[in-house]
C-alpha atoms as a PDB file:
ATOM      1  CA  MET A   1       0.000   0.000   0.000  1.00  0.00           C
ATOM      2  CA  SER A   2       1.408   3.390  -0.973  1.00  0.00           C
ATOM      3  CA  ALA A   3       1.781   6.237   1.512  1.00  0.00           C
ATOM      4  CA  GLU A   4      -0.965   8.112  -0.330  1.00  0.00           C
ATOM      5  CA  GLU A   5      -3.377   5.174  -0.100  1.00  0.00           C
ATOM      6  CA  ASN A   6      -2.465   4.706   3.554  1.00  0.00           C
ATOM      7  CA  SER A   7      -3.061   8.394   4.340  1.00  0.00           C
ATOM      8  CA  GLU A   8      -6.492   8.183   2.699  1.00  0.00           C
ATOM      9  CA  LYS A   9      -7.426   5.337   5.049  1.00  0.00           C
ATOM     10  CA  THR A  10      -6.131   7.111   8.149  1.00  0.00           C
ATOM     11  CA  PRO A  11      -9.096   8.120  10.290  1.00  0.00           C
ATOM     12  CA  ASP A  12      -9.353  11.791  11.225  1.00  0.00           C
ATOM     13  CA  SER A  13      -9.331  10.749  14.884  1.00  0.00           C
ATOM     14  CA  VAL A  14      -5.626   9.928  14.617  1.00  0.00           C
ATOM     15  CA  TYR A  15      -5.031  13.698  14.821  1.00  0.00           C
ATOM     16  CA  HIS A  16      -7.280  14.173  17.838  1.00  0.00           C
ATOM     17  CA  VAL A  17      -5.592  14.964  21.120  1.00  0.00           C
ATOM     18  CA  GLU A  18      -8.015  12.580  22.825  1.00  0.00           C
ATOM     19  CA  SER A  19      -6.564   9.712  20.776  1.00  0.00           C
ATOM     20  CA  SER A  20      -2.936  10.633  21.408  1.00  0.00           C
ATOM     21  CA  ASP A  21      -3.276  11.633  25.052  1.00  0.00           C
ATOM     22  CA  PRO A  22      -6.569  10.261  26.441  1.00  0.00           C
ATOM     23  CA  ASP A  23      -5.575  10.730  30.083  1.00  0.00           C
ATOM     24  CA  SER A  24      -4.208  14.296  29.709  1.00  0.00           C
ATOM     25  CA  ILE A  25      -0.726  13.189  30.734  1.00  0.00           C
ATOM     26  CA  LEU A  26       0.970  15.441  28.179  1.00  0.00           C
ATOM     27  CA  ILE A  27      -1.623  18.158  27.640  1.00  0.00           C
ATOM     28  CA  ASP A  28      -3.862  19.685  30.295  1.00  0.00           C
ATOM     29  CA  ARG A  29      -7.162  20.276  28.514  1.00  0.00           C
ATOM     30  CA  SER A  30      -9.196  21.142  31.614  1.00  0.00           C
ATOM     31  CA  SER A  31      -9.507  24.829  30.687  1.00  0.00           C
ATOM     32  CA  LEU A  32     -10.539  24.142  27.069  1.00  0.00           C
ATOM     33  CA  SER A  33     -14.097  23.762  25.837  1.00  0.00           C
ATOM     34  CA  ALA A  34     -15.152  20.916  23.561  1.00  0.00           C
ATOM     35  CA  GLN A  35     -15.279  23.463  20.698  1.00  0.00           C
ATOM     36  CA  ASP A  36     -11.722  24.624  21.476  1.00  0.00           C
ATOM     37  CA  ILE A  37     -10.461  21.050  21.445  1.00  0.00           C
ATOM     38  CA  GLU A  38     -12.237  20.275  18.166  1.00  0.00           C
ATOM     39  CA  GLN A  39     -10.778  23.407  16.549  1.00  0.00           C
ATOM     40  CA  ILE A  40      -7.273  22.509  17.751  1.00  0.00           C
ATOM     41  CA  ASN A  41      -7.786  18.962  16.416  1.00  0.00           C
ATOM     42  CA  ARG A  42      -8.698  20.476  13.027  1.00  0.00           C
ATOM     43  CA  LEU A  43      -5.555  22.621  13.167  1.00  0.00           C
ATOM     44  CA  MET A  44      -3.370  19.576  13.910  1.00  0.00           C
ATOM     45  CA  ARG A  45      -5.031  17.717  11.018  1.00  0.00           C
ATOM     46  CA  ALA A  46      -4.342  20.716   8.743  1.00  0.00           C
ATOM     47  CA  LEU A  47      -0.668  20.768   9.811  1.00  0.00           C
ATOM     48  CA  SER A  48      -0.423  17.071   9.033  1.00  0.00           C
ATOM     49  CA  GLY A  49      -1.905  17.742   5.592  1.00  0.00           C
ATOM     50  CA  LEU A  50       0.647  20.510   5.018  1.00  0.00           C
ATOM     51  CA  ARG A  51       3.519  18.207   6.026  1.00  0.00           C
ATOM     52  CA  ARG A  52       2.188  15.500   3.693  1.00  0.00           C
ATOM     53  CA  ALA A  53       1.888  17.994   0.798  1.00  0.00           C
ATOM     54  CA  GLU A  54       5.434  19.271   1.430  1.00  0.00           C
ATOM     55  CA  ASP A  55       6.787  15.710   1.553  1.00  0.00           C
ATOM     56  CA  GLU A  56       5.008  14.851  -1.708  1.00  0.00           C
ATOM     57  CA  LEU A  57       6.355  18.012  -3.373  1.00  0.00           C
ATOM     58  CA  SER A  58       9.859  17.283  -2.138  1.00  0.00           C
ATOM     59  CA  GLU A  59       9.677  13.692  -3.359  1.00  0.00           C
ATOM     60  CA  ALA A  60       8.262  14.715  -6.746  1.00  0.00           C
ATOM     61  CA  SER A  61      10.861  17.455  -7.240  1.00  0.00           C
ATOM     62  CA  THR A  62      13.819  15.257  -6.313  1.00  0.00           C
ATOM     63  CA  LYS A  63      12.500  12.528  -8.615  1.00  0.00           C
ATOM     64  CA  TYR A  64      11.917  14.987 -11.482  1.00  0.00           C
ATOM     65  CA  MET A  65      15.318  16.623 -11.096  1.00  0.00           C
ATOM     66  CA  LYS A  66      16.962  13.240 -10.326  1.00  0.00           C
ATOM     67  CA  LEU A  67      18.645  14.795  -7.287  1.00  0.00           C
ATOM     68  CA  ASN A  68      18.599  14.305  -3.539  1.00  0.00           C
ATOM     69  CA  LYS A  69      17.369  16.850  -0.979  1.00  0.00           C
ATOM     70  CA  THR A  70      20.846  18.240  -0.283  1.00  0.00           C
ATOM     71  CA  ASP A  71      21.459  18.695  -4.004  1.00  0.00           C
ATOM     72  CA  MET A  72      18.145  20.543  -4.291  1.00  0.00           C
ATOM     73  CA  ARG A  73      19.017  22.801  -1.350  1.00  0.00           C
ATOM     74  CA  ALA A  74      22.368  23.583  -2.999  1.00  0.00           C
ATOM     75  CA  LEU A  75      20.666  24.489  -6.285  1.00  0.00           C
ATOM     76  CA  HIS A  76      18.188  26.716  -4.452  1.00  0.00           C
ATOM     77  CA  PHE A  77      21.109  28.485  -2.768  1.00  0.00           C
ATOM     78  CA  LEU A  78      22.753  29.003  -6.175  1.00  0.00           C
ATOM     79  CA  ILE A  79      19.526  30.428  -7.652  1.00  0.00           C
ATOM     80  CA  VAL A  80      19.151  32.859  -4.750  1.00  0.00           C
ATOM     81  CA  SER A  81      22.821  33.859  -4.967  1.00  0.00           C
ATOM     82  CA  ALA A  82      22.457  34.557  -8.698  1.00  0.00           C
ATOM     83  CA  ASN A  83      19.252  36.538  -8.138  1.00  0.00           C
ATOM     84  CA  ARG A  84      21.052  38.697  -5.566  1.00  0.00           C
ATOM     85  CA  GLY A  85      24.121  39.163  -7.751  1.00  0.00           C
ATOM     86  CA  GLU A  86      26.281  37.339  -5.181  1.00  0.00           C
ATOM     87  CA  LEU A  87      29.106  34.949  -5.985  1.00  0.00           C
ATOM     88  CA  ALA A  88      28.567  31.469  -4.563  1.00  0.00           C
ATOM     89  CA  THR A  89      31.722  29.704  -3.433  1.00  0.00           C
ATOM     90  CA  PRO A  90      32.124  26.129  -2.248  1.00  0.00           C
ATOM     91  CA  SER A  91      32.706  27.373   1.311  1.00  0.00           C
ATOM     92  CA  ALA A  92      29.484  29.441   1.206  1.00  0.00           C
ATOM     93  CA  ILE A  93      27.582  26.383  -0.049  1.00  0.00           C
ATOM     94  CA  ALA A  94      29.116  24.222   2.704  1.00  0.00           C
ATOM     95  CA  ALA A  95      28.144  26.775   5.348  1.00  0.00           C
ATOM     96  CA  HIS A  96      24.600  27.056   4.029  1.00  0.00           C
ATOM     97  CA  LEU A  97      24.114  23.289   3.918  1.00  0.00           C
ATOM     98  CA  GLY A  98      25.981  22.614   7.158  1.00  0.00           C
ATOM     99  CA  ILE A  99      28.207  19.991   5.566  1.00  0.00           C
ATOM    100  CA  SER A 100      31.971  19.462   5.426  1.00  0.00           C
ATOM    101  CA  THR A 101      34.196  20.736   2.641  1.00  0.00           C
ATOM    102  CA  ALA A 102      34.828  17.136   1.562  1.00  0.00           C
ATOM    103  CA  SER A 103      31.081  16.490   1.286  1.00  0.00           C
ATOM    104  CA  THR A 104      30.677  19.756  -0.598  1.00  0.00           C
ATOM    105  CA  THR A 105      33.362  18.727  -3.087  1.00  0.00           C
ATOM    106  CA  LYS A 106      31.559  15.411  -3.717  1.00  0.00           C
ATOM    107  CA  LEU A 107      28.229  17.233  -4.077  1.00  0.00           C
ATOM    108  CA  LEU A 108      29.694  19.720  -6.579  1.00  0.00           C
ATOM    109  CA  ASP A 109      31.419  16.933  -8.516  1.00  0.00           C
ATOM    110  CA  ARG A 110      28.080  15.132  -8.810  1.00  0.00           C
ATOM    111  CA  LEU A 111      26.179  18.286  -9.837  1.00  0.00           C
ATOM    112  CA  ALA A 112      28.857  19.318 -12.360  1.00  0.00           C
ATOM    113  CA  GLN A 113      28.978  15.840 -13.900  1.00  0.00           C
ATOM    114  CA  ALA A 114      25.183  15.920 -14.345  1.00  0.00           C
ATOM    115  CA  GLY A 115      25.391  19.345 -16.003  1.00  0.00           C
ATOM    116  CA  HIS A 116      23.651  21.266 -13.221  1.00  0.00           C
ATOM    117  CA  VAL A 117      26.517  23.563 -12.183  1.00  0.00           C
ATOM    118  CA  THR A 118      29.706  25.054 -13.531  1.00  0.00           C
ATOM    119  CA  ARG A 119      32.913  25.934 -11.694  1.00  0.00           C
ATOM    120  CA  GLU A 120      34.682  29.117 -12.677  1.00  0.00           C
ATOM    121  CA  PRO A 121      37.694  31.007 -11.319  1.00  0.00           C
ATOM    122  CA  HIS A 122      36.800  33.627  -8.709  1.00  0.00           C
ATOM    123  CA  PRO A 123      37.302  37.127 -10.154  1.00  0.00           C
ATOM    124  CA  SER A 124      39.239  38.461  -7.158  1.00  0.00           C
ATOM    125  CA  ASP A 125      40.491  35.414  -5.195  1.00  0.00           C
ATOM    126  CA  ARG A 126      42.862  33.136  -7.101  1.00  0.00           C
ATOM    127  CA  ARG A 127      42.418  30.359  -4.537  1.00  0.00           C
ATOM    128  CA  ALA A 128      38.618  30.266  -4.781  1.00  0.00           C
ATOM    129  CA  LEU A 129      36.044  29.092  -7.280  1.00  0.00           C
ATOM    130  CA  VAL A 130      32.638  30.474  -8.177  1.00  0.00           C
ATOM    131  CA  ILE A 131      29.849  27.948  -8.552  1.00  0.00           C
ATOM    132  CA  ARG A 132      26.997  28.781 -10.905  1.00  0.00           C
ATOM    133  CA  ILE A 133      23.812  26.920 -11.744  1.00  0.00           C
ATOM    134  CA  THR A 134      23.501  26.207 -15.471  1.00  0.00           C
ATOM    135  CA  PRO A 135      20.763  28.090 -17.352  1.00  0.00           C
ATOM    136  CA  ARG A 136      19.005  24.814 -18.267  1.00  0.00           C
ATOM    137  CA  THR A 137      18.845  23.618 -14.646  1.00  0.00           C
ATOM    138  CA  HIS A 138      17.848  27.072 -13.417  1.00  0.00           C
ATOM    139  CA  ARG A 139      14.985  27.211 -15.922  1.00  0.00           C
ATOM    140  CA  SER A 140      13.878  23.658 -15.113  1.00  0.00           C
ATOM    141  CA  ALA A 141      13.915  24.289 -11.350  1.00  0.00           C
ATOM    142  CA  MET A 142      11.986  27.544 -11.691  1.00  0.00           C
ATOM    143  CA  GLU A 143       9.310  26.045 -13.955  1.00  0.00           C
ATOM    144  CA  THR A 144       8.685  23.078 -11.670  1.00  0.00           C
ATOM    145  CA  VAL A 145       9.700  23.336  -8.022  1.00  0.00           C
ATOM    146  CA  GLY A 146       9.825  27.142  -8.022  1.00  0.00           C
ATOM    147  CA  ARG A 147       6.336  27.452  -9.503  1.00  0.00           C
ATOM    148  CA  GLN A 148       4.937  25.092  -6.837  1.00  0.00           C
ATOM    149  CA  HIS A 149       6.670  26.922  -3.978  1.00  0.00           C
ATOM    150  CA  ALA A 150       5.378  30.266  -5.298  1.00  0.00           C
ATOM    151  CA  LYS A 151       1.878  29.090  -4.431  1.00  0.00           C
ATOM    152  CA  ARG A 152       2.768  29.511  -0.749  1.00  0.00           C
ATOM    153  CA  PHE A 153       3.319  33.215  -1.344  1.00  0.00           C
ATOM    154  CA  GLU A 154       0.011  33.447  -3.190  1.00  0.00           C
ATOM    155  CA  VAL A 155      -1.836  31.901  -0.244  1.00  0.00           C
ATOM    156  CA  ALA A 156      -0.179  34.340   2.163  1.00  0.00           C
ATOM    157  CA  ALA A 157      -0.969  37.262  -0.147  1.00  0.00           C
ATOM    158  CA  ARG A 158      -4.688  36.428   0.013  1.00  0.00           C
ATOM    159  CA  MET A 159      -4.685  36.881   3.792  1.00  0.00           C
ATOM    160  CA  THR A 160      -5.135  40.170   5.598  1.00  0.00           C
ATOM    161  CA  PRO A 161      -2.132  41.659   7.395  1.00  0.00           C
ATOM    162  CA  ALA A 162      -3.743  40.779  10.744  1.00  0.00           C
ATOM    163  CA  GLU A 163      -4.278  37.160   9.655  1.00  0.00           C
ATOM    164  CA  ARG A 164      -0.659  36.911   8.514  1.00  0.00           C
ATOM    165  CA  GLU A 165       0.553  38.201  11.893  1.00  0.00           C
ATOM    166  CA  VAL A 166      -1.438  35.480  13.682  1.00  0.00           C
ATOM    167  CA  VAL A 167      -0.004  32.799  11.383  1.00  0.00           C
ATOM    168  CA  ILE A 168       3.536  34.173  11.778  1.00  0.00           C
ATOM    169  CA  ARG A 169       3.240  34.109  15.551  1.00  0.00           C
ATOM    170  CA  PHE A 170       1.786  30.591  15.502  1.00  0.00           C
ATOM    171  CA  VAL A 171       4.470  29.169  13.201  1.00  0.00           C
ATOM    172  CA  GLU A 172       7.340  30.885  15.048  1.00  0.00           C
ATOM    173  CA  GLU A 173       6.072  29.758  18.458  1.00  0.00           C
ATOM    174  CA  MET A 174       5.502  26.209  17.211  1.00  0.00           C
ATOM    175  CA  ALA A 175       9.009  26.063  15.724  1.00  0.00           C
ATOM    176  CA  SER A 176      10.433  27.327  19.006  1.00  0.00           C
ATOM    177  CA  GLU A 177       8.462  24.788  21.055  1.00  0.00           C
ATOM    178  CA  LEU A 178       9.494  21.913  18.771  1.00  0.00           C
ATOM    179  CA  SER A 179      13.202  22.805  18.714  1.00  0.00           C
ATOM    180  CA  VAL A 180      15.164  19.902  20.109  1.00  0.00           C
ATOM    181  CA  GLY A 181      17.651  20.752  22.828  1.00  0.00           C
ATOM    182  CA  PRO A 182      19.734  18.561  25.147  1.00  0.00           C
ATOM    183  CA  GLU A 183      17.000  18.690  27.784  1.00  0.00           C
ATOM    184  CA  SER A 184      14.355  17.349  25.359  1.00  0.00           C
ATOM    185  CA  TRP A 185      15.138  13.668  25.796  1.00  0.00           C
ATOM    186  CA  PRO A 186      15.787  11.561  28.881  1.00  0.00           C
ATOM    187  CA  VAL A 187      19.330  10.268  29.235  1.00  0.00           C
ATOM    188  CA  GLU A 188      19.724   6.499  29.102  1.00  0.00           C
ATOM    189  CA  ASP A 189      22.157   5.163  31.696  1.00  0.00           C
ATOM    190  CA  ASP A 190      23.329   2.132  29.726  1.00  0.00           C
ATOM    191  CA  GLY A 191      23.019   3.673  26.267  1.00  0.00           C
ATOM    192  CA  ALA A 192      20.766   0.827  25.133  1.00  0.00           C
ATOM    193  CA  HIS A 193      17.471   1.609  23.393  1.00  0.00           C
ATOM    194  CA  ALA A 194      14.577  -0.770  23.043  1.00  0.00           C
END
């Protein structure tokens, strides 16, 4: 069964707080009305739908471009750098992706061999290279992945400024709450996991 077929068979109640935490061990719901809880359940279901749509878009774009997620992030960085008139170097790409210089070299070798990027001498630093996305790959990425991602902007543009502020606050607070720190997980004494 595919993930899409499986998601279609998933009951809505899987997103309900009552199903995940029936005894209010994790979430104190005592101050919330039944309508509040139902609205929050709908919000959690909507977030799950957004995650699923983003995963499907990511999978479709990597399949179409025949690249992995890191490759796609590198190409996006190169498009943005070109749009800003900035020179992209291997070290800037490594910093953006959070990967080592050795991994960056392998990534650039792979992208260059597939015809997605070119390496050129840096105009002012003899020791550095400038990495550019090829026009064909740039055009292909913009017409596919870029066009899909632009729809996010269109949705936000249809909202009022006040609505956008509420969404911004919600997304920023949720990201902050979900950030994983050292205190997020209990420490195992023996290092063994079940």
